[in-house]
Coordinates of N, CA and C and ligand atoms in Angstrom, one line a residue:
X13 N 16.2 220.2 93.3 CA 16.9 220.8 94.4 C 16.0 220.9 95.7
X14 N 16.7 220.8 96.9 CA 16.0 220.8 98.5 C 15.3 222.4 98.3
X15 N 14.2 222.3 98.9 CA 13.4 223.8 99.0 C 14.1 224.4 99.6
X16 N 14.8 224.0 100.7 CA 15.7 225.0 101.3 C 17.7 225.6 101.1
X17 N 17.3 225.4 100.2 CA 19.0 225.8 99.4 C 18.5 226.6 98.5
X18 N 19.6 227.5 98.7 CA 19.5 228.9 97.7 C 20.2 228.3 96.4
X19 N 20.8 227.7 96.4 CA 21.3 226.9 95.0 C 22.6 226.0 95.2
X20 N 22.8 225.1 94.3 CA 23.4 224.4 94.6 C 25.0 224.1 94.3
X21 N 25.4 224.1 94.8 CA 27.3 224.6 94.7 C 28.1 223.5 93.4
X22 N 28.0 222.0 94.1 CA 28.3 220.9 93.5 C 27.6 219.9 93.7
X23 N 27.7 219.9 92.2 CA 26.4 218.0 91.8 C 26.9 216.7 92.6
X24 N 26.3 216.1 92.4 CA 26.6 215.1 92.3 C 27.4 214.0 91.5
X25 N 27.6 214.1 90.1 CA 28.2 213.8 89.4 C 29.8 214.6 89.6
X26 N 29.7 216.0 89.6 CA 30.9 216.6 90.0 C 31.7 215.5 91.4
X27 N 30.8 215.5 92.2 CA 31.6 214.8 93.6 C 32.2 213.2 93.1
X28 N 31.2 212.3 92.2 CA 31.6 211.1 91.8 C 32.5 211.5 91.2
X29 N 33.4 212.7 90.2 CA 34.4 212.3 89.3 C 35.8 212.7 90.5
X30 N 35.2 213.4 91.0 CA 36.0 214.0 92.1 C 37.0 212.9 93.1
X31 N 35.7 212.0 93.2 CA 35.9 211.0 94.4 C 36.8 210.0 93.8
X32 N 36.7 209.4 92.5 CA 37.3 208.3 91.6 C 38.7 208.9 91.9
X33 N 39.3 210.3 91.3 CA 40.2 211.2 90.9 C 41.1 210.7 92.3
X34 N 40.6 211.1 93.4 CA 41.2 211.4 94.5 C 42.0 210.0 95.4
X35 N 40.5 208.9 95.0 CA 40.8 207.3 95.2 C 41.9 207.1 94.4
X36 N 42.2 207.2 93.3 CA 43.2 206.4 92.3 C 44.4 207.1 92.8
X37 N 44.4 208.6 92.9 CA 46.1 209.2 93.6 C 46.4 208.8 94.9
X38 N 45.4 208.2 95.5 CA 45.6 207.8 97.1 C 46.1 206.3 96.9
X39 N 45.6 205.2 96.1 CA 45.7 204.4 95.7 C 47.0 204.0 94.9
X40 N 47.6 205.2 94.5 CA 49.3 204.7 93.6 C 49.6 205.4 95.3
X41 N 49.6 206.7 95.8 CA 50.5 207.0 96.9 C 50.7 206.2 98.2
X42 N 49.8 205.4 98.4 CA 49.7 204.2 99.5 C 49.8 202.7 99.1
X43 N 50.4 202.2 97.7 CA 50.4 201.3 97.5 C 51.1 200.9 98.6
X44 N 51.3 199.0 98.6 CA 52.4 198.6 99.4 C 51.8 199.2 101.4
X45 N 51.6 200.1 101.2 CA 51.4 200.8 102.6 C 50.4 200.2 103.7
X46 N 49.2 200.0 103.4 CA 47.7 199.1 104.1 C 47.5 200.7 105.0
X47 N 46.8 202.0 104.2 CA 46.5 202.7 104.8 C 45.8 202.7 106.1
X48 N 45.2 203.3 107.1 CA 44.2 203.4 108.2 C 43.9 205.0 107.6
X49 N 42.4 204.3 106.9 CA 41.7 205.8 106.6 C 40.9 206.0 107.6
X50 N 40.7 207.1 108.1 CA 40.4 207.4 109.5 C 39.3 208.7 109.0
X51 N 37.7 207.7 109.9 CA 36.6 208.9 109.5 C 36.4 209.7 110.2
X52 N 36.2 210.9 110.4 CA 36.0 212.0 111.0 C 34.4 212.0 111.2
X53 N 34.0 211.2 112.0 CA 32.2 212.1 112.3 C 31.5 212.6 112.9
X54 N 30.8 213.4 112.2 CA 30.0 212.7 111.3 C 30.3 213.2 109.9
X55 N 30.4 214.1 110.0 CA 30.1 215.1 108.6 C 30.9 214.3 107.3
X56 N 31.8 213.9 107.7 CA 32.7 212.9 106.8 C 32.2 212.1 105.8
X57 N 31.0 211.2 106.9 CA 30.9 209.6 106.5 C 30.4 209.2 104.9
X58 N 29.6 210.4 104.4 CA 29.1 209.6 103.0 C 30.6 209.7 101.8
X59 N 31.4 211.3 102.4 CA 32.8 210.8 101.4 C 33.7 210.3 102.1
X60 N 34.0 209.9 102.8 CA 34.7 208.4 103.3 C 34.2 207.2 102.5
X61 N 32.7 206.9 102.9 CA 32.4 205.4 102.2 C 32.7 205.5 101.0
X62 N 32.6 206.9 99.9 CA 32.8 206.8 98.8 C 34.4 206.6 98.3
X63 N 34.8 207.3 99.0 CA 36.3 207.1 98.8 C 36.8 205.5 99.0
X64 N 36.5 205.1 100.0 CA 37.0 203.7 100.4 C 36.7 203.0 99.1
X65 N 35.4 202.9 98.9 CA 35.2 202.1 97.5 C 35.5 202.1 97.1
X66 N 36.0 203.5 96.4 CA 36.6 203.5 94.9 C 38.4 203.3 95.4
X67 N 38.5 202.8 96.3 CA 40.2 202.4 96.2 C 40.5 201.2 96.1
X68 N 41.3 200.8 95.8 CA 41.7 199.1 95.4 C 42.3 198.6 96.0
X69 N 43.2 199.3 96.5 CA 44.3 198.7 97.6 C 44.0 198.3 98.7
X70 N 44.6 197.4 99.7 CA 44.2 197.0 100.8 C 44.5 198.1 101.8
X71 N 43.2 198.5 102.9 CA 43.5 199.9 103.7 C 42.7 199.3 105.0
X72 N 42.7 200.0 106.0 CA 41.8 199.3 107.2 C 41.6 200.6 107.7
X73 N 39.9 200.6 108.3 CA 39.0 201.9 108.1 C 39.1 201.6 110.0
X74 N 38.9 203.3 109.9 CA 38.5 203.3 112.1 C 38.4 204.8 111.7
X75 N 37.1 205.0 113.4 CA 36.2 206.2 113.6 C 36.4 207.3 114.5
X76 N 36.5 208.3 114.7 CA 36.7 208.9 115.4 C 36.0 210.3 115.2
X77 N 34.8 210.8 116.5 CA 34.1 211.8 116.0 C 34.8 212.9 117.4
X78 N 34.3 214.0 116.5 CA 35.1 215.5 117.2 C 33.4 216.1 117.1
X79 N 33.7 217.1 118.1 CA 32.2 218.2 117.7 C 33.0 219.5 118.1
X80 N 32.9 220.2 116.7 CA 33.7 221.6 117.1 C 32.4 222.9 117.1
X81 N 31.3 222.7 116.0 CA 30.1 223.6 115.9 C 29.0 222.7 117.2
X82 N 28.3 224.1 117.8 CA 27.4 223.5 118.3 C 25.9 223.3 116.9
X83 N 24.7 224.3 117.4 CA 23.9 224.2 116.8 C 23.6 224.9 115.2
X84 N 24.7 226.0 115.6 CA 24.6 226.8 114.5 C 25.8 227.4 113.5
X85 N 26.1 228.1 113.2 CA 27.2 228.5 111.8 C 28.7 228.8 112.4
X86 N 28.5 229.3 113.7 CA 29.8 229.3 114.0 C 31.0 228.8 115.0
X87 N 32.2 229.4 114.4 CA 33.3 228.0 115.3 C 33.2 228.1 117.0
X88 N 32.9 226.9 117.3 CA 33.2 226.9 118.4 C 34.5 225.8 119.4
X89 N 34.3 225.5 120.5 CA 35.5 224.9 121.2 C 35.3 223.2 120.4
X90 N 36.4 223.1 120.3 CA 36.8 221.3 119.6 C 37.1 220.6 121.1
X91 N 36.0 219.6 120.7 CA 36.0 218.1 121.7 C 36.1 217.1 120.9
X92 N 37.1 215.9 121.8 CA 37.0 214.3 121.3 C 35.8 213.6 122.1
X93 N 35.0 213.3 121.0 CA 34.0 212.8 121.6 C 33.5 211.2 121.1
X94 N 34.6 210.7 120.2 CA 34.7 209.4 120.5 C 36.3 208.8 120.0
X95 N 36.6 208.4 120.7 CA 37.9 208.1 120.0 C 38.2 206.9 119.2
X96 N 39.3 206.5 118.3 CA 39.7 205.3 117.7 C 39.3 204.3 118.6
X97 N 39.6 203.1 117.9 CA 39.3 201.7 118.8 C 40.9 201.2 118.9
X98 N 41.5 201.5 118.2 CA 43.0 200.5 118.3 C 44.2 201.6 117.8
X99 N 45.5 201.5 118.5 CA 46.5 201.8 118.1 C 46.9 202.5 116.5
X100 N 47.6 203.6 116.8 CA 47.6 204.0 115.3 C 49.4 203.7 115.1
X101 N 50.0 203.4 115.9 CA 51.6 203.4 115.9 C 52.0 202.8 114.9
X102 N 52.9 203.1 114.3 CA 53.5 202.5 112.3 C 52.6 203.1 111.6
X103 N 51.4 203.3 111.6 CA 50.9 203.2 110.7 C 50.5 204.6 109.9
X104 N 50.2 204.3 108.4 CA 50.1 205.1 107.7 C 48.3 205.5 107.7
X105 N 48.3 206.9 108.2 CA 47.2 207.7 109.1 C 46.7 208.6 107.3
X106 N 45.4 208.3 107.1 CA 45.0 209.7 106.0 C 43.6 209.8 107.0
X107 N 43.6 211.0 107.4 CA 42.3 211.5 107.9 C 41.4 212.4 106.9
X108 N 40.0 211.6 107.0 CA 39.1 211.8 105.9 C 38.4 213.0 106.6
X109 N 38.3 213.9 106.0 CA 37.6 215.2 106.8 C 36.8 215.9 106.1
X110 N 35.3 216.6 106.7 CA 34.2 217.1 105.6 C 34.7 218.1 105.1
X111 N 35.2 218.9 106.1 CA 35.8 220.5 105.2 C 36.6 221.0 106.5
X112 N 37.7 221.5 105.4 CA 38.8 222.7 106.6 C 38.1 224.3 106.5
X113 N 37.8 224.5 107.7 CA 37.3 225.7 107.8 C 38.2 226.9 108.1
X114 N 37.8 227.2 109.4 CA 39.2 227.9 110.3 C 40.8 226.7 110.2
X115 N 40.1 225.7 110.3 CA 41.5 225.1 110.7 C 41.8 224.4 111.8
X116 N 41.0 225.0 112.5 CA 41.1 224.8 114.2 C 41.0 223.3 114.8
X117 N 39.8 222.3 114.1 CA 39.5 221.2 114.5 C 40.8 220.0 114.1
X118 N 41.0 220.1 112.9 CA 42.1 219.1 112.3 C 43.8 219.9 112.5
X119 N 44.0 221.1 113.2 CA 45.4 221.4 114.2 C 45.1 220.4 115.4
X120 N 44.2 220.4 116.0 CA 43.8 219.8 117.5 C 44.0 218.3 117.0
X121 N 43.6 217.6 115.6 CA 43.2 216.3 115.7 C 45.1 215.9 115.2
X122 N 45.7 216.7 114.8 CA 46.6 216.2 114.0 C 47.8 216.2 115.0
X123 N 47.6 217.0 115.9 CA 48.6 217.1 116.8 C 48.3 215.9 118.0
X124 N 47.2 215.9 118.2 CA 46.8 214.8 119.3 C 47.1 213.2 118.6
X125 N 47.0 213.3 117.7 CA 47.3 211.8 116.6 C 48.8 211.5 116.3
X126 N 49.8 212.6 116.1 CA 51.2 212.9 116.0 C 51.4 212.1 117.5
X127 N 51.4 212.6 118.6 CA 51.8 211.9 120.0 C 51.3 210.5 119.9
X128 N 51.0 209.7 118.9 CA 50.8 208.7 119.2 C 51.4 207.6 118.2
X129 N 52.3 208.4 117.8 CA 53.9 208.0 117.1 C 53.5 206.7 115.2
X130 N 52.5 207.6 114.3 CA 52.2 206.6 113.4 C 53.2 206.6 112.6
X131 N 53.5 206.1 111.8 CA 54.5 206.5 110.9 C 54.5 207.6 109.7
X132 N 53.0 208.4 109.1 CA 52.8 209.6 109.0 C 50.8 209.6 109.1
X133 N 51.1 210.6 108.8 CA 49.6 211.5 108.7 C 49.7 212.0 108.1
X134 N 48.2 212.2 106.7 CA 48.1 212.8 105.8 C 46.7 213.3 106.1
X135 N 46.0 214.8 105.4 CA 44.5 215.1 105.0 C 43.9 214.7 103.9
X136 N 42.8 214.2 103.8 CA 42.1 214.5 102.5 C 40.8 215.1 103.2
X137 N 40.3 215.9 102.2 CA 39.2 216.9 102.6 C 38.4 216.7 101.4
X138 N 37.1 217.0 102.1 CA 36.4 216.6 100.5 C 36.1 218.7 100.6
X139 N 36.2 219.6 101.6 CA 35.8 220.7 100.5 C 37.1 222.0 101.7
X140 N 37.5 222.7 101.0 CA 38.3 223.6 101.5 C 37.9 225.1 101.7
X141 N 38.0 225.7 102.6 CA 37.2 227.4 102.7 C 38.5 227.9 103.5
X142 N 39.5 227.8 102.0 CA 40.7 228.4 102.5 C 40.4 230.3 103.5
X143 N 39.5 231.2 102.8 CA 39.8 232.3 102.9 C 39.5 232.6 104.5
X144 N 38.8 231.1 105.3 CA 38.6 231.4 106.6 C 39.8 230.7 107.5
X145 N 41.1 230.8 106.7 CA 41.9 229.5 107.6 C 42.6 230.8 108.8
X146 N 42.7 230.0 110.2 CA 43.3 230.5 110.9 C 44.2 230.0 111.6
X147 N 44.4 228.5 111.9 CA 45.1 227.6 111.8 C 46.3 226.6 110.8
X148 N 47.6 226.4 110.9 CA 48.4 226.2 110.1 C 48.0 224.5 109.8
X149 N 47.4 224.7 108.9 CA 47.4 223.2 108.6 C 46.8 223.3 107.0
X150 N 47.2 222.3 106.2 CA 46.7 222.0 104.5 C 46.3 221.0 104.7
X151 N 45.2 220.5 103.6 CA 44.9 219.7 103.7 C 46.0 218.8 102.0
X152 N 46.4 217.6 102.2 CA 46.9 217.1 101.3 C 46.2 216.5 100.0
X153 N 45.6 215.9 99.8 CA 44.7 215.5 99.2 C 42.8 216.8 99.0
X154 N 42.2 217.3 98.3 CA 41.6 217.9 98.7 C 40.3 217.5 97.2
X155 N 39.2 218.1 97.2 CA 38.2 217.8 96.1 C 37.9 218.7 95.8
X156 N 37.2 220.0 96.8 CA 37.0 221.0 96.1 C 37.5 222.2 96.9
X157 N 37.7 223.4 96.8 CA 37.7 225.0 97.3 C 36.1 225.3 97.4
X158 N 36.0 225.8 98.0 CA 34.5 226.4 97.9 C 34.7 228.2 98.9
X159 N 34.1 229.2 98.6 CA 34.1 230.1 99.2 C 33.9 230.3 100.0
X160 N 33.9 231.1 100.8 CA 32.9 231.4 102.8 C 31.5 231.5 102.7
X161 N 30.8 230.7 102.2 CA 29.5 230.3 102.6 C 29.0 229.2 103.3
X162 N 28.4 228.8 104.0 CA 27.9 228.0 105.0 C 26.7 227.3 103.7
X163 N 27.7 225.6 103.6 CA 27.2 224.8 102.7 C 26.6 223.7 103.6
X164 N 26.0 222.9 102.6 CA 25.1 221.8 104.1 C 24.9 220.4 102.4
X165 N 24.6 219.2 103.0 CA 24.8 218.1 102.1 C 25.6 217.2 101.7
X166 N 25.5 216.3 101.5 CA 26.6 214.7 101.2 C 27.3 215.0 102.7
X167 N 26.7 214.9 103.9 CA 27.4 214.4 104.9 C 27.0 216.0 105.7
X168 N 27.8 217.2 105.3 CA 27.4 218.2 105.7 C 26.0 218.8 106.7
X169 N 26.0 218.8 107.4 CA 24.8 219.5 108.4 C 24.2 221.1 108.6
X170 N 23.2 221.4 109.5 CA 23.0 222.5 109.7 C 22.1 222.1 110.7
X171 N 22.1 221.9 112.2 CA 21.5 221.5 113.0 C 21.3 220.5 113.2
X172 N 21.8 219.2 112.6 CA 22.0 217.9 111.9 C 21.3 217.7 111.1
X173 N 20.7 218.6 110.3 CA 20.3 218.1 108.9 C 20.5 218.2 107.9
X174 N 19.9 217.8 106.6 CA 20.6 218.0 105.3 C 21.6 217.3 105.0
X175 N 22.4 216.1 106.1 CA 23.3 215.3 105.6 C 22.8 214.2 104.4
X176 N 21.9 213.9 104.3 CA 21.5 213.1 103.3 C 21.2 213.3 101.9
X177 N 21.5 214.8 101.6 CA 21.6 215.2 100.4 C 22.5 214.6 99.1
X178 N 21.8 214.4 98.3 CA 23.5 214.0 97.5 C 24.2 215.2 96.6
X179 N 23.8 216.2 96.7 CA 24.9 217.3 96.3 C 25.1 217.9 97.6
X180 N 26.0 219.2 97.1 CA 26.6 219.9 98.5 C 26.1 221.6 97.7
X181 N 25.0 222.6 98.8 CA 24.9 223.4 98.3 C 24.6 224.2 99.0
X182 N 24.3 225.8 99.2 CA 24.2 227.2 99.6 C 22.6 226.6 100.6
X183 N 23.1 227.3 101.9 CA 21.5 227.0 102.4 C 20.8 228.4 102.3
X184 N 19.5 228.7 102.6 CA 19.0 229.3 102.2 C 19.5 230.3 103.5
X185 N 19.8 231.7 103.5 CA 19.6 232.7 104.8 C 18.8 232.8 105.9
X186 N 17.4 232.6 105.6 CA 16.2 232.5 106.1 C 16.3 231.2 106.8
X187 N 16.7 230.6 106.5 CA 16.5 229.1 107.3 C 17.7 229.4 108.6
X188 N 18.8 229.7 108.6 CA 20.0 229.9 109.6 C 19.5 231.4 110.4
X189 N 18.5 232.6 110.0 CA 18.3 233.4 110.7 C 17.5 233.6 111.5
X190 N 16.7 232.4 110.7 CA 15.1 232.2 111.7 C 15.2 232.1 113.4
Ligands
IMP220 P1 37.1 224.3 111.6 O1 37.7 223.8 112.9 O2 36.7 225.8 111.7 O3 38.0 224.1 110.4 O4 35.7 223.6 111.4 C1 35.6 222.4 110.8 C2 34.2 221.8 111.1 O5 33.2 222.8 111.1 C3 33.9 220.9 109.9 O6 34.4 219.6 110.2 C4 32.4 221.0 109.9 O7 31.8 220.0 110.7 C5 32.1 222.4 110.4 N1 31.8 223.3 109.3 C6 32.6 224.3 108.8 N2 32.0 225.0 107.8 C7 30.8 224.3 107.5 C8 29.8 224.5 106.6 O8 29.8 225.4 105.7 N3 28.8 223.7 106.6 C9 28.7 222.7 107.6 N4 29.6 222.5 108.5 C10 30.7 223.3 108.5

């Protein structure tokens, strides 16, 4: 485990059985369809690539990063700060997202994506911290719940770092109060 995590929430192995699980129900629900899974980054990117792979069906991937935290733990104002490259109209929209927190960033993304007339939108989240939602939105597809702790790993940040972790786990207090 990273010296600086107070312990660690979910393995790695946990996320791989997670990821297969989530690819195969995405994969019967979009058959026929040629998804646009759509990455959210950054925090997204390592379960997006994992998800993509483990799906079989033919889908077509595009980027789009938001920054709603600045440097530290809490929510702040949501910006588009790079948008899609190409039209999303007809098409079948799953936006891949690290975690629903408040809520706040994927109401802003889902309603700004809606005006641009696809034929639906869906969430998958790789982690959910329902008890902070303040914004009406679910995520459809989902991997884990996790509690109101400020987790960091597999994509997850804390200043921008710790994304390269391959589990997702508790950062240490001392490190965010310093
Ligand atoms: P929301 O708008 O409050 O739902 O915030 C969502 C965004 O905040 C996520 O996409 C993350 O980038 C970030 N975030 C929320 N909670 C955590 C956490 O525990 N660790 C790292 N980033 C987080």
């Amino acid at each position: 485990m990273h010296q600086d995590l107070e312990k660690v929430l979910i393995t790695k192995e946990e996320i791989e059985a997670k990821v297969k699980e989530i690819a195969a129900e995405l994969d019967r629900d979009y058959a026929g369809k040629q998804p646009l899974m759509l990455c959210i980054l950054k925090g997204s990117v390592l379960f997006f690539s994992d998800i993509i792979r483990a799906m079989q069906i033919p889908l077509e991937i595009d980027f789009m990063a938001i920054s709603s935290y600045g440097a530290g733990t809490t929510s702040g104002e949501v910006k588009l700060v790079k948008d899609l490259d190409r039209s999303i109209e007809n098409k079948h929209v799953v936006i891949v997202e690290d975690i629903v927190d408040t809520g706040h960033t994927l109401f802003y993304l889902k309603r700004m994506l809606n005006q641009r007339h696809p034929a639906s939108i869906k969430v998958c989240a790789l982690l959910d911290k329902f008890e902070r939602r303040e914004a009406d939105v679910v995520a459809d597809y989902k991997a884990f719940d996790i509690a109101n702790e400020f987790v960091v790993g597999y994509g997850l940040d804390y200043a921008q770092k710790y994304r390269n972790l391959p589990e997702i786990g508790v950062l240490k207090r001392e490190i965010y109060e310093k």
